[in-house]
Short mmCIF file of C-alpha atoms in Angstrom, two decimals:
data_model
loop_
_atom_site.label_atom_id
_atom_site.label_comp_id
_atom_site.label_asym_id
_atom_site.label_seq_id
_atom_site.Cartn_x
_atom_site.Cartn_y
_atom_site.Cartn_z
CA UNK X 24 -11.48 107.31 -135.69
CA UNK X 25 -14.31 105.13 -137.38
CA UNK X 26 -13.56 101.88 -139.12
CA UNK X 27 -15.07 103.27 -142.24
CA UNK X 28 -14.61 106.84 -143.53
CA UNK X 29 -16.36 108.10 -146.81
CA UNK X 30 -14.32 109.49 -149.76
CA UNK X 31 -16.28 112.94 -148.81
CA UNK X 32 -15.18 112.82 -145.52
CA UNK X 33 -11.81 112.38 -146.60
CA UNK X 34 -12.03 115.15 -148.90
CA UNK X 35 -13.07 117.39 -146.11
CA UNK X 36 -10.50 116.46 -143.37
CA UNK X 37 -7.68 116.28 -146.05
CA UNK X 38 -5.97 119.45 -143.99
CA UNK X 39 -5.96 118.01 -140.65
CA UNK X 40 -2.04 117.95 -139.41
CA UNK X 41 -1.98 114.32 -137.88
CA UNK X 42 -3.71 112.80 -141.00
CA UNK X 43 -1.79 110.04 -143.09
CA UNK X 44 -3.34 108.66 -145.89
CA UNK X 45 -1.89 105.43 -147.34
CA UNK X 46 -2.21 103.71 -150.50
CA UNK X 47 -1.82 100.15 -149.90
CA UNK X 48 -2.57 99.36 -153.93
CA UNK X 49 -0.52 96.64 -155.50
CA UNK X 50 -0.50 98.40 -158.93
CA UNK X 51 -0.22 101.93 -158.23
CA UNK X 52 0.09 103.39 -162.00
CA UNK X 53 -3.37 104.77 -162.37
CA UNK X 54 -3.13 107.71 -159.92
CA UNK X 55 -3.32 108.36 -156.32
CA UNK X 56 -4.89 110.45 -154.03
CA UNK X 57 -3.12 113.52 -153.05
CA UNK X 58 -1.03 113.41 -150.05
CA UNK X 59 -0.86 109.77 -150.23
CA UNK X 60 2.35 107.65 -149.27
CA UNK X 61 2.58 104.61 -150.41
CA UNK X 62 2.82 101.40 -148.56
CA UNK X 63 4.51 98.55 -149.95
CA UNK X 64 2.44 95.51 -148.64
CA UNK X 65 4.50 93.20 -150.75
CA UNK X 66 7.67 93.79 -149.58
CA UNK X 67 8.26 96.13 -146.56
CA UNK X 68 5.16 94.95 -144.58
CA UNK X 69 5.72 91.16 -144.96
CA UNK X 70 8.17 88.52 -143.20
CA UNK X 71 9.89 87.61 -146.73
CA UNK X 72 11.77 85.00 -144.19
CA UNK X 73 8.81 83.23 -144.18
CA UNK X 74 8.36 80.26 -146.15
CA UNK X 75 4.27 81.47 -146.78
CA UNK X 76 2.88 84.55 -148.85
CA UNK X 77 2.07 87.58 -146.72
CA UNK X 78 3.40 86.46 -143.54
CA UNK X 79 2.93 89.12 -140.92
CA UNK X 80 6.20 91.20 -140.08
CA UNK X 81 8.35 90.95 -137.28
CA UNK X 82 7.43 93.56 -134.72
CA UNK X 83 10.87 96.03 -135.62
CA UNK X 84 10.34 95.34 -139.66
CA UNK X 85 6.91 96.69 -138.44
CA UNK X 86 7.90 99.82 -136.73
CA UNK X 87 11.07 100.79 -138.84
CA UNK X 88 8.63 100.90 -142.22
CA UNK X 89 5.95 102.96 -140.43
CA UNK X 90 8.81 105.31 -139.32
CA UNK X 91 10.22 105.23 -142.84
CA UNK X 92 6.68 106.40 -144.05
CA UNK X 93 6.44 109.53 -141.29
CA UNK X 94 3.83 107.58 -139.38
CA UNK X 95 3.99 108.64 -135.72
CA UNK X 96 2.25 107.44 -132.47
CA UNK X 97 -0.62 110.06 -132.69
CA UNK X 98 -1.17 109.77 -136.49
CA UNK X 99 -4.66 109.12 -137.87
CA UNK X 100 -4.36 107.09 -140.53
CA UNK X 101 -6.78 106.40 -143.33
CA UNK X 102 -5.84 103.65 -146.00
CA UNK X 103 -7.33 102.82 -149.61
CA UNK X 104 -6.50 100.63 -152.26
CA UNK X 105 -7.30 100.86 -156.07
CA UNK X 106 -9.75 98.18 -156.27
CA UNK X 107 -12.44 99.46 -153.93
CA UNK X 108 -11.81 97.04 -150.77
CA UNK X 109 -9.18 94.59 -151.28
CA UNK X 110 -5.80 94.86 -149.66
CA UNK X 111 -6.98 97.88 -147.34
CA UNK X 112 -8.67 95.88 -144.74
CA UNK X 113 -4.98 93.70 -144.39
CA UNK X 114 -3.91 96.85 -143.43
CA UNK X 115 -6.31 98.14 -141.04
CA UNK X 116 -5.99 94.41 -139.22
CA UNK X 117 -1.81 94.93 -139.30
CA UNK X 118 -2.16 98.57 -137.33
CA UNK X 119 -4.54 96.79 -135.16
CA UNK X 120 -1.86 93.93 -134.40
CA UNK X 121 0.84 96.12 -134.02
CA UNK X 122 -1.50 97.99 -131.55
CA UNK X 123 -2.49 101.42 -133.26
CA UNK X 124 -6.17 101.55 -133.23
CA UNK X 125 -6.62 104.93 -134.87
CA UNK X 126 -7.14 103.68 -138.45
CA UNK X 127 -9.71 103.73 -140.96
CA UNK X 128 -10.33 102.12 -144.46
CA UNK X 129 -11.89 104.71 -147.26
CA UNK X 130 -14.83 102.65 -148.18
CA UNK X 131 -14.86 102.17 -151.89
CA UNK X 132 -11.39 103.38 -152.32
CA UNK X 133 -9.86 105.32 -155.24
CA UNK X 134 -12.84 103.98 -157.62
CA UNK X 135 -14.97 105.94 -154.88
CA UNK X 136 -13.00 109.28 -154.28
CA UNK X 137 -12.66 109.12 -158.55
CA UNK X 138 -16.67 108.93 -158.59
CA UNK X 139 -17.13 111.92 -156.27
CA UNK X 140 -14.81 114.17 -158.93
CA UNK X 141 -11.98 114.68 -156.58
CA UNK X 142 -8.30 115.09 -157.62
CA UNK X 143 -5.54 112.81 -158.31
CA UNK X 144 -2.48 113.22 -158.69
CA UNK X 145 0.16 110.76 -160.24
CA UNK X 146 2.93 110.71 -157.70
CA UNK X 147 2.73 109.73 -153.74
CA UNK X 148 4.24 111.96 -151.12
CA UNK X 149 7.68 111.15 -149.96
CA UNK X 150 7.80 111.82 -146.21
CA UNK X 151 10.80 114.32 -145.20
CA UNK X 152 11.14 113.25 -141.79
CA UNK X 153 11.11 109.80 -139.77
CA UNK X 154 8.26 109.34 -137.43
CA UNK X 155 8.39 107.90 -134.48
CA UNK X 156 5.78 105.38 -134.46
CA UNK X 157 6.14 102.14 -132.15
CA UNK X 158 4.64 99.02 -131.89
CA UNK X 159 2.71 97.12 -129.47
CA UNK X 160 1.99 93.61 -130.47
CA UNK X 161 -0.96 91.66 -129.77
CA UNK X 162 -0.06 88.21 -129.95
CA UNK X 163 -3.57 86.75 -129.07
CA UNK X 164 -4.55 87.95 -132.82
CA UNK X 165 -2.53 85.83 -134.70
CA UNK X 166 -3.55 81.91 -134.49
CA UNK X 167 -0.93 79.46 -135.55
CA UNK X 168 -0.94 76.20 -137.56
CA UNK X 169 -0.88 74.26 -133.99
CA UNK X 170 -3.68 76.59 -132.66
CA UNK X 171 -5.79 75.52 -135.76
CA UNK X 172 -4.85 71.88 -135.32
CA UNK X 173 -5.78 71.23 -132.16
CA UNK X 174 -9.26 73.15 -132.92
CA UNK X 175 -10.50 70.39 -134.65
CA UNK X 176 -10.95 68.42 -131.82
CA UNK X 177 -11.49 71.43 -129.17
CA UNK X 178 -13.62 73.58 -131.33
CA UNK X 179 -12.89 76.34 -129.10
CA UNK X 180 -13.47 78.82 -132.39
CA UNK X 181 -14.89 78.70 -135.62
CA UNK X 182 -12.96 79.19 -138.61
CA UNK X 183 -14.54 81.49 -141.14
CA UNK X 184 -12.69 81.02 -144.64
CA UNK X 185 -13.03 84.11 -146.91
CA UNK X 186 -12.10 82.06 -150.22
CA UNK X 187 -14.73 81.24 -153.17
CA UNK X 188 -17.04 78.10 -152.35
CA UNK X 189 -15.32 76.42 -155.37
CA UNK X 190 -12.30 76.46 -153.84
CA UNK X 191 -13.45 75.53 -149.96
CA UNK X 192 -15.25 72.85 -151.50
CA UNK X 193 -12.58 71.24 -153.37
CA UNK X 194 -13.98 71.76 -156.74
CA UNK X 195 -11.90 74.45 -157.75
CA UNK X 196 -8.55 74.72 -158.01
CA UNK X 197 -6.00 76.97 -155.76
CA UNK X 198 -4.19 79.62 -157.59
CA UNK X 199 -1.23 77.79 -156.47
CA UNK X 200 -1.28 75.09 -158.59
CA UNK X 201 0.47 72.50 -156.67
CA UNK X 202 -1.95 72.83 -153.94
CA UNK X 203 -4.89 70.55 -153.10
CA UNK X 204 -8.18 72.79 -152.61
CA UNK X 205 -10.60 72.24 -149.80
CA UNK X 206 -11.25 73.09 -146.22
CA UNK X 207 -10.02 72.72 -142.71
CA UNK X 208 -12.48 70.27 -141.07
CA UNK X 209 -15.19 72.35 -139.05
CA UNK X 210 -14.64 75.69 -140.78
CA UNK X 211 -17.71 77.57 -142.34
CA UNK X 212 -17.85 79.57 -145.55
CA UNK X 213 -18.30 83.11 -146.26
CA UNK X 214 -16.68 84.13 -149.79
CA UNK X 215 -15.05 87.87 -149.57
CA UNK X 216 -17.40 89.53 -152.26
CA UNK X 217 -20.71 88.75 -150.38
CA UNK X 218 -19.58 91.06 -147.73
CA UNK X 219 -19.35 94.02 -150.68
CA UNK X 220 -21.16 95.85 -153.23
CA UNK X 221 -19.82 97.40 -155.85
CA UNK X 222 -16.29 98.39 -154.35
CA UNK X 223 -18.03 98.71 -150.86
CA UNK X 224 -18.91 97.28 -147.80
CA UNK X 225 -22.50 96.51 -147.47
CA UNK X 226 -24.65 97.49 -144.77
CA UNK X 227 -24.78 96.46 -140.90
CA UNK X 228 -27.50 94.71 -141.63
CA UNK X 229 -26.53 92.94 -144.25
CA UNK X 230 -23.30 91.89 -143.12
CA UNK X 231 -25.00 90.57 -139.45
CA UNK X 232 -27.34 88.52 -141.80
CA UNK X 233 -24.60 86.99 -143.70
CA UNK X 234 -22.51 85.79 -140.43
CA UNK X 235 -26.06 84.64 -138.85
CA UNK X 236 -26.73 82.42 -141.95
CA UNK X 237 -23.41 80.23 -141.41
CA UNK X 238 -23.06 80.64 -137.78
CA UNK X 239 -25.44 78.40 -135.96
CA UNK X 240 -24.92 80.59 -132.66
CA UNK X 241 -22.00 83.14 -131.77
CA UNK X 242 -19.07 81.42 -131.53
CA UNK X 243 -15.37 83.24 -131.14
CA UNK X 244 -14.46 83.66 -135.00
CA UNK X 245 -10.53 82.88 -136.36
CA UNK X 246 -10.25 84.21 -140.33
CA UNK X 247 -8.55 82.50 -142.74
CA UNK X 248 -8.39 82.53 -146.62
CA UNK X 249 -5.57 81.45 -149.15
CA UNK X 250 -2.65 83.50 -147.70
CA UNK X 251 -4.12 86.17 -145.33
CA UNK X 252 -5.51 89.12 -147.54
CA UNK X 253 -8.98 88.54 -148.33
CA UNK X 254 -9.49 86.78 -144.48
CA UNK X 255 -8.73 90.68 -143.37
CA UNK X 256 -12.25 91.57 -145.44
CA UNK X 257 -14.58 89.32 -143.86
CA UNK X 258 -12.41 90.13 -139.97
CA UNK X 259 -13.27 93.96 -141.14
CA UNK X 260 -16.93 92.99 -142.11
CA UNK X 261 -17.59 91.33 -138.95
CA UNK X 262 -15.80 94.36 -137.01
CA UNK X 263 -18.44 96.39 -138.77
CA UNK X 264 -21.84 94.41 -138.71
CA UNK X 265 -21.61 91.21 -136.65
CA UNK X 266 -18.87 91.18 -133.88
CA UNK X 267 -15.56 92.26 -133.50
CA UNK X 268 -13.38 89.27 -133.81
CA UNK X 269 -9.51 90.51 -134.61
CA UNK X 270 -8.10 87.25 -134.77
CA UNK X 271 -6.56 85.39 -138.28
CA UNK X 272 -4.97 82.39 -139.08
CA UNK X 273 -2.19 84.16 -140.58
CA UNK X 274 -0.75 81.06 -142.96
CA UNK X 275 -4.28 80.63 -144.08
CA UNK X 276 -4.85 77.34 -146.44
CA UNK X 277 -1.42 77.84 -147.99
CA UNK X 278 0.15 76.83 -144.97
CA UNK X 279 -2.58 74.52 -143.82
CA UNK X 280 -2.11 72.63 -147.26
CA UNK X 281 1.71 72.48 -147.41
CA UNK X 282 1.78 71.16 -143.68
CA UNK X 283 -0.45 68.80 -144.11
CA UNK X 284 0.88 67.78 -147.98
CA UNK X 285 -2.11 68.11 -149.48
CA UNK X 286 -0.76 68.96 -152.63
CA UNK X 287 -1.23 67.77 -156.64
CA UNK X 288 1.39 65.23 -156.46
CA UNK X 289 -0.17 63.14 -153.68
#
């Protein structure tokens, strides 16, 4: 499957027997695509025992959540969200992390579907049987705090931060009010909005130019943001138009600031 599919493509392939459509929206009260199943990214697909938000779930938890959604080993997945492009790249990355490559993001999400005049429904599809999905965890795709800390001296990779320029430069506040804004040493900034236009990804050529503008030379990249969601957007953009680097600092700035005691009390 392609990394991105259009609303027209999805509409034409709705009857594929092994197609699974996942709605990864956090708010789902405005209608959805027919046959879409609700993927609860806020609860079922995060590690609730972690002190940090949006932490990657444990392998067994992810596997069971997918089976409960009726997802099989051979399922072809299309994921979307109601904002166009927001949470869907995170789900795309999670499936890559768990070894399932047969997944695409609906470019433009639900708004693109509606723009095309395609039907929406008010209820999500409820699976009637469990799937046989199995995870194959790709350990090297999740970068840890210790690896980030060591890299300040080693500089084996460059951290690409998806937060706004104000938060990255320490001139705008963090949404988590007790944390200072700022950036990890030696990281570069590519606000996630810059790779998007009207809720869709920009062209591969435009994305390539954006990455070439912030990186002096091709380097291994690790993506970061506030808590791991918008980092997935620029990670996916890189896979579309620059080079495929699937490594993400899952704790992102929230973990970095907490563990380094970069709080507003200091």
